[in-house]
PDB file of N, CA and C in Angstrom:
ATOM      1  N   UNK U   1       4.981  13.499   8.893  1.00  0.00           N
ATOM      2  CA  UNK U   1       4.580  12.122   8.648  1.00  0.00           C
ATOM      3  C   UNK U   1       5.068  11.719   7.250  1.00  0.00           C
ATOM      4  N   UNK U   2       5.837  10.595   7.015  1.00  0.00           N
ATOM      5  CA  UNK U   2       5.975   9.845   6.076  1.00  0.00           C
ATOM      6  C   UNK U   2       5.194   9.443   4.751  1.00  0.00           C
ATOM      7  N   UNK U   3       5.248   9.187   3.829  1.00  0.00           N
ATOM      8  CA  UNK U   3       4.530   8.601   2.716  1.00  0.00           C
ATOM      9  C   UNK U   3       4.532   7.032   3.622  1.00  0.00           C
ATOM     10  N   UNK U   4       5.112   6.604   4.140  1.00  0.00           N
ATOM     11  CA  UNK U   4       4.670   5.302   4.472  1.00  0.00           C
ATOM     12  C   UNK U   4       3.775   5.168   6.096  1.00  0.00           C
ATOM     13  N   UNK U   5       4.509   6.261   6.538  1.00  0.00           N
ATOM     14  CA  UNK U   5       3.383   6.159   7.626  1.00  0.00           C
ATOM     15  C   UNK U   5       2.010   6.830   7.041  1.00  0.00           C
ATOM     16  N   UNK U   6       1.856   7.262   6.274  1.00  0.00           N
ATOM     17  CA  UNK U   6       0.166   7.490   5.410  1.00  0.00           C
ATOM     18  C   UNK U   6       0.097   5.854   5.217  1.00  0.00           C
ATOM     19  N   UNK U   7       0.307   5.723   4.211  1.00  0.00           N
ATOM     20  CA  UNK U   7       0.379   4.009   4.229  1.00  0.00           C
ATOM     21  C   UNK U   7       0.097   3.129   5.342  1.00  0.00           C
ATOM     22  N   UNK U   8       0.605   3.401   6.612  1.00  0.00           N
ATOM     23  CA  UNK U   8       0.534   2.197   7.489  1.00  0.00           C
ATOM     24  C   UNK U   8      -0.906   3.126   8.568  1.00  0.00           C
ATOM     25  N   UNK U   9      -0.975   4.419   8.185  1.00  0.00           N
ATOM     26  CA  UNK U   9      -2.251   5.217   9.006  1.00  0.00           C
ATOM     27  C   UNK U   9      -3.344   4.237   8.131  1.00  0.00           C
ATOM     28  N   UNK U  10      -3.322   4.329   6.949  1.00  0.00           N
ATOM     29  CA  UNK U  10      -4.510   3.910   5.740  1.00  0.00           C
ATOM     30  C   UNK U  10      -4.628   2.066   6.549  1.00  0.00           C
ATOM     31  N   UNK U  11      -3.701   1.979   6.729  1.00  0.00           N
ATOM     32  CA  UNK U  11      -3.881   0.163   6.366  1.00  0.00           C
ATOM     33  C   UNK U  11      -4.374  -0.397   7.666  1.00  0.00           C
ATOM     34  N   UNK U  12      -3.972   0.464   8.755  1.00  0.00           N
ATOM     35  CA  UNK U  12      -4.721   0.448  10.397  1.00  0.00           C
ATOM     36  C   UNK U  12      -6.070   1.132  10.158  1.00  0.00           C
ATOM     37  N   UNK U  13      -6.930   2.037   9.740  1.00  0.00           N
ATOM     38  CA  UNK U  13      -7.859   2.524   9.885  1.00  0.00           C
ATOM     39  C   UNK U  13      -8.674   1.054   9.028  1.00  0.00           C
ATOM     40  N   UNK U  14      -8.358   0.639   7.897  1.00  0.00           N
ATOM     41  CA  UNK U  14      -9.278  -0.585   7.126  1.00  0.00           C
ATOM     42  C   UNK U  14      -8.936  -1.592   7.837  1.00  0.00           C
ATOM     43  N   UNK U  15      -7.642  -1.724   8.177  1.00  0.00           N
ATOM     44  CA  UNK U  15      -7.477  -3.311   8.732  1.00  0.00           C
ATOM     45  C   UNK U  15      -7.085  -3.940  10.058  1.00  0.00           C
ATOM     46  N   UNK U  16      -6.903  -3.304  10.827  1.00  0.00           N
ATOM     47  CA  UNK U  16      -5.963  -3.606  11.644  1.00  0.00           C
ATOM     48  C   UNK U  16      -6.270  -2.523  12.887  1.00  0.00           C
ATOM     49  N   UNK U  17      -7.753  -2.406  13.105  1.00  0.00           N
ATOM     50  CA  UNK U  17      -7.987  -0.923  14.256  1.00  0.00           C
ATOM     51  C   UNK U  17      -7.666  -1.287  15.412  1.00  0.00           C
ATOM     52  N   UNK U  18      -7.092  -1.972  16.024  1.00  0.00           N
ATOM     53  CA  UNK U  18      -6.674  -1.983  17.196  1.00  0.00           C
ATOM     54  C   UNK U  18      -4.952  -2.180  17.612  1.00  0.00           C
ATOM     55  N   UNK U  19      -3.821  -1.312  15.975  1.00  0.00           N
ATOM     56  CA  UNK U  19      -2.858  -0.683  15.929  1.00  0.00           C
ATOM     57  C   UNK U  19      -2.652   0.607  15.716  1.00  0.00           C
ATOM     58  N   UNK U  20      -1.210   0.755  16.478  1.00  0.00           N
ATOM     59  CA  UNK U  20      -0.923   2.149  15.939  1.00  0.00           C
ATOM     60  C   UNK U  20       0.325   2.151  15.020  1.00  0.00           C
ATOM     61  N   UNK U  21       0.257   3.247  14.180  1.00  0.00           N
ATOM     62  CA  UNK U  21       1.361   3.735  13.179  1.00  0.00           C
ATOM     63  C   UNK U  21       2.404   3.174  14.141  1.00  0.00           C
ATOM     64  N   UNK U  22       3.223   3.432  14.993  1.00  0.00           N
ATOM     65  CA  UNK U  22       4.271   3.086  15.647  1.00  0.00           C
ATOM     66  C   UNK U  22       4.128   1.779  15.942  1.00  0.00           C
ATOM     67  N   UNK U  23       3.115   0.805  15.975  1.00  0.00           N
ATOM     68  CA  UNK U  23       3.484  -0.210  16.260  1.00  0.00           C
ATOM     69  C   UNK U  23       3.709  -1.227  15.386  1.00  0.00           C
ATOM     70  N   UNK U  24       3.148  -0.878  13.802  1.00  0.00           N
ATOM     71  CA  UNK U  24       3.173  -1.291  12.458  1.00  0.00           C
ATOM     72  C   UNK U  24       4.609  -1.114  12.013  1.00  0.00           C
ATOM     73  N   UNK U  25       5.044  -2.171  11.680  1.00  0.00           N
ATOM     74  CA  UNK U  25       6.530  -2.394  11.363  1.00  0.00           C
ATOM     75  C   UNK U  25       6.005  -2.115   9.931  1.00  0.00           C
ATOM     76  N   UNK U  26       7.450  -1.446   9.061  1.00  0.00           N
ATOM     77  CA  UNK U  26       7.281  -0.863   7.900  1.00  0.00           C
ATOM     78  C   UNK U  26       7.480  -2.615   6.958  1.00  0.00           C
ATOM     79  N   UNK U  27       8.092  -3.756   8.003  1.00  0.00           N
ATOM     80  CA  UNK U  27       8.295  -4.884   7.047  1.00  0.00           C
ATOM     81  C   UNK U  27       7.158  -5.851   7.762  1.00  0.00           C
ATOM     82  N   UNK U  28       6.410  -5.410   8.497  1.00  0.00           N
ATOM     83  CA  UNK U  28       5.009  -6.297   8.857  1.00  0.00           C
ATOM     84  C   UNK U  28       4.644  -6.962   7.380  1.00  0.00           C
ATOM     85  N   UNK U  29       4.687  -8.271   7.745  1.00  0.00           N
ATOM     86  CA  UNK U  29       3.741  -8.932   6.399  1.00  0.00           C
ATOM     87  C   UNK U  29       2.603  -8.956   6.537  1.00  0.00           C
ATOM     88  N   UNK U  30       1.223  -8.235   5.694  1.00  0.00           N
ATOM     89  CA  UNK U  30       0.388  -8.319   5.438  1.00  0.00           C
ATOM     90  C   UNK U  30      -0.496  -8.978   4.745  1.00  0.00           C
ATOM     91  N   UNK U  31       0.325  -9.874   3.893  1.00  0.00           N
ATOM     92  CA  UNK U  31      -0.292 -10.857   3.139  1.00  0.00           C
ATOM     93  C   UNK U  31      -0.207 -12.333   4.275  1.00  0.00           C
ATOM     94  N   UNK U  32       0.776 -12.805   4.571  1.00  0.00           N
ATOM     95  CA  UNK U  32       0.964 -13.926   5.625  1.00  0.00           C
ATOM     96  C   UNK U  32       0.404 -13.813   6.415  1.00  0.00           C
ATOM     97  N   UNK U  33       0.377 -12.507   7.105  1.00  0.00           N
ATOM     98  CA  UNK U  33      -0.362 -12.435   8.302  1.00  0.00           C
ATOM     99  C   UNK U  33      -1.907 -12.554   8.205  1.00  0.00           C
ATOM    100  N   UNK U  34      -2.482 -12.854   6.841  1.00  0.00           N
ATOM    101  CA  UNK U  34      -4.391 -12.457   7.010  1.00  0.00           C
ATOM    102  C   UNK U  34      -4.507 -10.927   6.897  1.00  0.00           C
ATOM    103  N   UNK U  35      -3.293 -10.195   6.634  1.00  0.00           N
ATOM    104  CA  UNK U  35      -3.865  -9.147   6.930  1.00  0.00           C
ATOM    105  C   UNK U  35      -5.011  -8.451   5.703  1.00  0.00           C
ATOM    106  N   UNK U  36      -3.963  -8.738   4.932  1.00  0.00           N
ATOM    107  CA  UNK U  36      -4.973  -8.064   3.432  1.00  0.00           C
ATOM    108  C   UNK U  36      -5.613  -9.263   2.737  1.00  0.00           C
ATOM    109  N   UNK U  37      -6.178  -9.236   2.435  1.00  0.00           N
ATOM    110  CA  UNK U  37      -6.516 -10.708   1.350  1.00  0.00           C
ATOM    111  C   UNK U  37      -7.001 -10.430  -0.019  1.00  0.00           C
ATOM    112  N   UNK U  38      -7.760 -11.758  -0.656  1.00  0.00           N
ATOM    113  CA  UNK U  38      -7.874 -10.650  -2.409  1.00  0.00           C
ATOM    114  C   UNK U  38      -8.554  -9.419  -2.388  1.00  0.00           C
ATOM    115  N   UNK U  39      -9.776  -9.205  -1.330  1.00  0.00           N
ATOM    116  CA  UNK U  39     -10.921  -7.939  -1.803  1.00  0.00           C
ATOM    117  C   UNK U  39      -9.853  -6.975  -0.628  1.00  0.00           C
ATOM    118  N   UNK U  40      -9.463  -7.059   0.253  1.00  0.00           N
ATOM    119  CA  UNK U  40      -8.597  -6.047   0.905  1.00  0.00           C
ATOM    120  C   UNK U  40      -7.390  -5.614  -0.105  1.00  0.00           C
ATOM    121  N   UNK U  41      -6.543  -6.152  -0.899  1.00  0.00           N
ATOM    122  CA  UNK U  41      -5.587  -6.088  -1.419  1.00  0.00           C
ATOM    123  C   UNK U  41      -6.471  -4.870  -2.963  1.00  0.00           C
ATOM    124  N   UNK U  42      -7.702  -5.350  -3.563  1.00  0.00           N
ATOM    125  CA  UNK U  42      -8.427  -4.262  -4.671  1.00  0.00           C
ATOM    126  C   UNK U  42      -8.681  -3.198  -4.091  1.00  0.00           C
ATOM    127  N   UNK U  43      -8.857  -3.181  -2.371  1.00  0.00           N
ATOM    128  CA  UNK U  43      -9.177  -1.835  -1.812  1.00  0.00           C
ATOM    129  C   UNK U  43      -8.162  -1.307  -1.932  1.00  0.00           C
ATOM    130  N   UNK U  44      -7.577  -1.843  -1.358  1.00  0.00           N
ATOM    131  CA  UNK U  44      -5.951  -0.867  -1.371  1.00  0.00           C
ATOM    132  C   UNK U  44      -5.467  -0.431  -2.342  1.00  0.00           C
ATOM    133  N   UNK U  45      -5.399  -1.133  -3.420  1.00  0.00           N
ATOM    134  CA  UNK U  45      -5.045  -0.624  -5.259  1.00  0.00           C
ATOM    135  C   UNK U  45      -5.851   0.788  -5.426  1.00  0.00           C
ATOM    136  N   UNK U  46      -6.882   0.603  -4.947  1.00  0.00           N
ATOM    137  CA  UNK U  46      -8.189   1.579  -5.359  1.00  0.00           C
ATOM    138  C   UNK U  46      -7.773   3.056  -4.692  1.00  0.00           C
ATOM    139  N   UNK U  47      -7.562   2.722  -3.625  1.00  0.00           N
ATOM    140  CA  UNK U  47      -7.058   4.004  -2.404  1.00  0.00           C
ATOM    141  C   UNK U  47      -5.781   4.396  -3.096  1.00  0.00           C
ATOM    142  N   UNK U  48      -5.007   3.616  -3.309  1.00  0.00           N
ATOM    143  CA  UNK U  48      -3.543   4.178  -3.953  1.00  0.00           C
ATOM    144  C   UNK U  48      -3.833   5.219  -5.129  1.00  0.00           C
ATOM    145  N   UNK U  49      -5.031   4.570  -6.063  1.00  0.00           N
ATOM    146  CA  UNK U  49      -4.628   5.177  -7.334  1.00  0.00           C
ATOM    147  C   UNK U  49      -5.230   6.183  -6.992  1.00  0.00           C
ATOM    148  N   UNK U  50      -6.667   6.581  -6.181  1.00  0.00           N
ATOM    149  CA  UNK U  50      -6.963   8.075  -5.755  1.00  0.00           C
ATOM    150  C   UNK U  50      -6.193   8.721  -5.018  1.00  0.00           C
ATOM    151  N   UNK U  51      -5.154   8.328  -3.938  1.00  0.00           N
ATOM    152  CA  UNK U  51      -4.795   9.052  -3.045  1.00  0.00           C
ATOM    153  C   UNK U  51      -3.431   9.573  -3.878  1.00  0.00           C
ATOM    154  N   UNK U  52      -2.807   8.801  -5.082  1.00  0.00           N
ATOM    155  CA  UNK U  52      -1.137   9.318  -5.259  1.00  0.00           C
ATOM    156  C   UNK U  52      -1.541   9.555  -7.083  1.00  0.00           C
ATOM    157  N   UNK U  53      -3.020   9.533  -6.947  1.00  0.00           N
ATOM    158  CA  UNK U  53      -3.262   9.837  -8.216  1.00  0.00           C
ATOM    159  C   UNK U  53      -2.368   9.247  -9.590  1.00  0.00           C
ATOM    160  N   UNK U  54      -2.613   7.882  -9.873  1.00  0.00           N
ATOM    161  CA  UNK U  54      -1.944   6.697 -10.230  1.00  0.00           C
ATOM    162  C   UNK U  54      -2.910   6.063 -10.884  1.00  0.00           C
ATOM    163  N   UNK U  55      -2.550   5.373 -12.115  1.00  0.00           N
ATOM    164  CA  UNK U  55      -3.092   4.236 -12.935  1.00  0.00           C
ATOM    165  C   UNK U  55      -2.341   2.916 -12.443  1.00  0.00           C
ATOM    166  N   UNK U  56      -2.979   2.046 -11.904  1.00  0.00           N
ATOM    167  CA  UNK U  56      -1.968   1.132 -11.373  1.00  0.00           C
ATOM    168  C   UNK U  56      -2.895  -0.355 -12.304  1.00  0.00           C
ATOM    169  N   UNK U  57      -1.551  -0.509 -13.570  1.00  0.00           N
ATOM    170  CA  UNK U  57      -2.047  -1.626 -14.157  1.00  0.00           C
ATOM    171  C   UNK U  57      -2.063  -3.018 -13.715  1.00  0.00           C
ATOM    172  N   UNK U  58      -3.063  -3.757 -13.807  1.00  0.00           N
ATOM    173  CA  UNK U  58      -3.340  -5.559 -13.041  1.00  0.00           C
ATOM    174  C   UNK U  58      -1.971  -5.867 -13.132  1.00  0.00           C
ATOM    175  N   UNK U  59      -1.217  -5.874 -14.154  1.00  0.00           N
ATOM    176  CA  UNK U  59      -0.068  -6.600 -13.823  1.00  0.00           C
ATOM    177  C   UNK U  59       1.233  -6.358 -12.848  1.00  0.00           C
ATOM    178  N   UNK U  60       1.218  -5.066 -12.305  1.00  0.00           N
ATOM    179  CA  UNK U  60       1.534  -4.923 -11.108  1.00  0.00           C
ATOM    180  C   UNK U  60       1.081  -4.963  -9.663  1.00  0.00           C
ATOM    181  N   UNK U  61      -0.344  -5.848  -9.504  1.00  0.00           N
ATOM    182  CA  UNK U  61      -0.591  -6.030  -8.474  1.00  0.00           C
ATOM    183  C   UNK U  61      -0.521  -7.472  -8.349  1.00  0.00           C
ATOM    184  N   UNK U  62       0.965  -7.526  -7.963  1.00  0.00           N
ATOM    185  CA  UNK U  62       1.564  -8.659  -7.306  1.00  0.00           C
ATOM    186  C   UNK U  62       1.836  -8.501  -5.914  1.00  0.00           C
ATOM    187  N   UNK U  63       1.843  -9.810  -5.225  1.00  0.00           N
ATOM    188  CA  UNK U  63       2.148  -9.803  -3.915  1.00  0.00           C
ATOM    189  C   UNK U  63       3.329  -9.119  -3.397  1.00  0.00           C
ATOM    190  N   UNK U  64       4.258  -9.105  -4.275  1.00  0.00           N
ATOM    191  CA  UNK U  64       5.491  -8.739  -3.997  1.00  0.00           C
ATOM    192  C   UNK U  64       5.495  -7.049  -3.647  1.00  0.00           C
ATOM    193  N   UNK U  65       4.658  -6.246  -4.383  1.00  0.00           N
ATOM    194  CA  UNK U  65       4.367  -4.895  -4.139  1.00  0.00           C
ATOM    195  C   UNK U  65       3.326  -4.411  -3.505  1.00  0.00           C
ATOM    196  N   UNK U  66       3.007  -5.351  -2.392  1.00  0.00           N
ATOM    197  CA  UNK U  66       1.798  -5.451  -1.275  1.00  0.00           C
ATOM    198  C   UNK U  66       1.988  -5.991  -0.270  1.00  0.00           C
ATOM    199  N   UNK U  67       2.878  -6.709  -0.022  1.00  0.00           N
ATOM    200  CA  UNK U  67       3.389  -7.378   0.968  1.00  0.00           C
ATOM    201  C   UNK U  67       3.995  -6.856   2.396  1.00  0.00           C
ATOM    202  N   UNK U  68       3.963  -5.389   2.498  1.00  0.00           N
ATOM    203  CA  UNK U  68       4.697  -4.539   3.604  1.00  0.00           C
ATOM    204  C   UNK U  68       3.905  -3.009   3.281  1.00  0.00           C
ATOM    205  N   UNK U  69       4.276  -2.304   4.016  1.00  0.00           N
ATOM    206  CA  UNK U  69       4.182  -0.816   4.122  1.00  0.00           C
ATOM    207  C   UNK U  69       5.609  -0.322   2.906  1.00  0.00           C
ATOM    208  N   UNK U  70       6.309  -1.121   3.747  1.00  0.00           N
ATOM    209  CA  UNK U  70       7.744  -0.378   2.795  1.00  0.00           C
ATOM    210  C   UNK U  70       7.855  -0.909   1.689  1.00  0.00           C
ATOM    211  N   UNK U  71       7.016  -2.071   1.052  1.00  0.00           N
ATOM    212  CA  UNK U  71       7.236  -2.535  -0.486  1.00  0.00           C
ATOM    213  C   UNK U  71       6.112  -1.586  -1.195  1.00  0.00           C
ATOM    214  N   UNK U  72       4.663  -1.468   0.048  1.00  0.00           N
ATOM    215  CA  UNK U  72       3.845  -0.284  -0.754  1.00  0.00           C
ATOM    216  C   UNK U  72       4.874   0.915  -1.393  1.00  0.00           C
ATOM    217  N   UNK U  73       5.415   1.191  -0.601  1.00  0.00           N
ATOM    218  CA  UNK U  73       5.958   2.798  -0.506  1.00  0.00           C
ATOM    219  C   UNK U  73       7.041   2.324  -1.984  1.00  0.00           C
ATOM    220  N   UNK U  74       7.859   1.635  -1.240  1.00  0.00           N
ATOM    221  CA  UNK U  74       8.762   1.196  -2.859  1.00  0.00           C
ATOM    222  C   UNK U  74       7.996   1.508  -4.135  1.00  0.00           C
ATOM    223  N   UNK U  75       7.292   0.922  -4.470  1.00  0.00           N
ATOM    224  CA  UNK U  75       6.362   0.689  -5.368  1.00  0.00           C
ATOM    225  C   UNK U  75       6.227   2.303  -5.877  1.00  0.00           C
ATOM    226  N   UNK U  76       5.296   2.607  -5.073  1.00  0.00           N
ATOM    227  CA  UNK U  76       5.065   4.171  -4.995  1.00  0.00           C
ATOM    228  C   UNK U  76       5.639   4.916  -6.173  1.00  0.00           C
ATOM    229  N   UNK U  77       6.653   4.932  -5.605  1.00  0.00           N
ATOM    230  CA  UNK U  77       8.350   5.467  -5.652  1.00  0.00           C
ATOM    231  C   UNK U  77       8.561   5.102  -7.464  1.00  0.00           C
ATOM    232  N   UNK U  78       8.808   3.559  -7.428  1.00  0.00           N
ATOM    233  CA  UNK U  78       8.860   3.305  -8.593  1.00  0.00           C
ATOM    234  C   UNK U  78       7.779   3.862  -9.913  1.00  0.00           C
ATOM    235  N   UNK U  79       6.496   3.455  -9.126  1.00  0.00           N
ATOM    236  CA  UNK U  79       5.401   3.862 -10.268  1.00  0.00           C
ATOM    237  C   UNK U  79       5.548   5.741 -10.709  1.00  0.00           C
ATOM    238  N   UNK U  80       5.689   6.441  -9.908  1.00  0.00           N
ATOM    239  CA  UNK U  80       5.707   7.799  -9.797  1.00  0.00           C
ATOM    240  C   UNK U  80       6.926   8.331 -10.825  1.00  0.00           C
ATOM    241  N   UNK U  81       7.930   7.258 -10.342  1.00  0.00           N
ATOM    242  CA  UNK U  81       9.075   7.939 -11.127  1.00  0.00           C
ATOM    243  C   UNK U  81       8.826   7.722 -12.812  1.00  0.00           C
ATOM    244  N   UNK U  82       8.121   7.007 -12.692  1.00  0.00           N
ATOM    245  CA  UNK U  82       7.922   6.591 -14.669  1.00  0.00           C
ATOM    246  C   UNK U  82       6.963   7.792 -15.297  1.00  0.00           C
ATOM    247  N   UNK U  83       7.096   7.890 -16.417  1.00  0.00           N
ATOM    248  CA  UNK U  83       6.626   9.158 -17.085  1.00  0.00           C
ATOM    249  C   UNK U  83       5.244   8.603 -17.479  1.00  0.00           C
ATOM    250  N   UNK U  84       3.889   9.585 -17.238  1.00  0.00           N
ATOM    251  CA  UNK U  84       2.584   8.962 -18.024  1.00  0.00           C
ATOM    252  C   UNK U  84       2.010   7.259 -17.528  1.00  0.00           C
ATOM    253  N   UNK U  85       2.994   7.089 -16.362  1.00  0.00           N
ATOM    254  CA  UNK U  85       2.381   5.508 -15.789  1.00  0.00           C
ATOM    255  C   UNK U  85       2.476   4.618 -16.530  1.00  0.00           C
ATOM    256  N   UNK U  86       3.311   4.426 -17.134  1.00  0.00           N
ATOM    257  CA  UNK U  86       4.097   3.432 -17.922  1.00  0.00           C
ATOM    258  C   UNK U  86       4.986   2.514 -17.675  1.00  0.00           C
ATOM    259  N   UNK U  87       5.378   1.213 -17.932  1.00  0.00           N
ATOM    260  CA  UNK U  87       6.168   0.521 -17.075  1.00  0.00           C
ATOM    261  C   UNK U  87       6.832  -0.238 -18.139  1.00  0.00           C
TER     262      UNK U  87
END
C-alpha cells in the first residue's frame, strides 16, 4: 500500500464511508466536493502531523496542499524532505 493510499484509507474512514481506496481518485477534489471543510481540513492537519510525525506550520495549510490525495502526498514529500521542518 502506498503513502497515498494510507491517505485516501484515512480520508474514507473520516469522510467518505461509503468509498473504497480504489474508487478514490488520487485527483478527487475534496475541497469542491464538500468533502473536507474548515474543522475536517484541522482534522486532517492533526492526523498528518501524528501519523508522518510532522510540525505542519498554519501557513502551509492552504487549500492547494489539501485539495487531493496526491497534493496530500506531494506535500508530504515536500515537508519531509526539509531538514528540522523548516520551510
Amino acid at each position: 500500500m502506498t503513502r497515498t493510499d494510507d491517505i485516501k484509507k484515512y480520508l474514507i474512514e473520516q469522510f467518505l464511508l461509503d468509498t473504497t481506496v480504489e474508487d478514490l481518485a488520487d485527483d478527487y477534489d475534496l475541497l469542491a466536493n464538500g468533502v473536507v471543510d474548515s474543522l475536517g481540513l484541522l482534522t486532517l492537519v492533526s492526523w498528518l502531523e501524528s501519523e508522518y510525525r510532522l510540525d505542519i506550520d498554519a501557513l502551509d495549510i492552504a487549500p492547494e496542499n489539501f485539495r487531493t490525495a496526491a497534493a496530500i502526498n506531494a506535500f508530504l514529500e515536500q515537508a519531509q524532505a526539509v531538514p528540522d521542518g523548516t520551510r
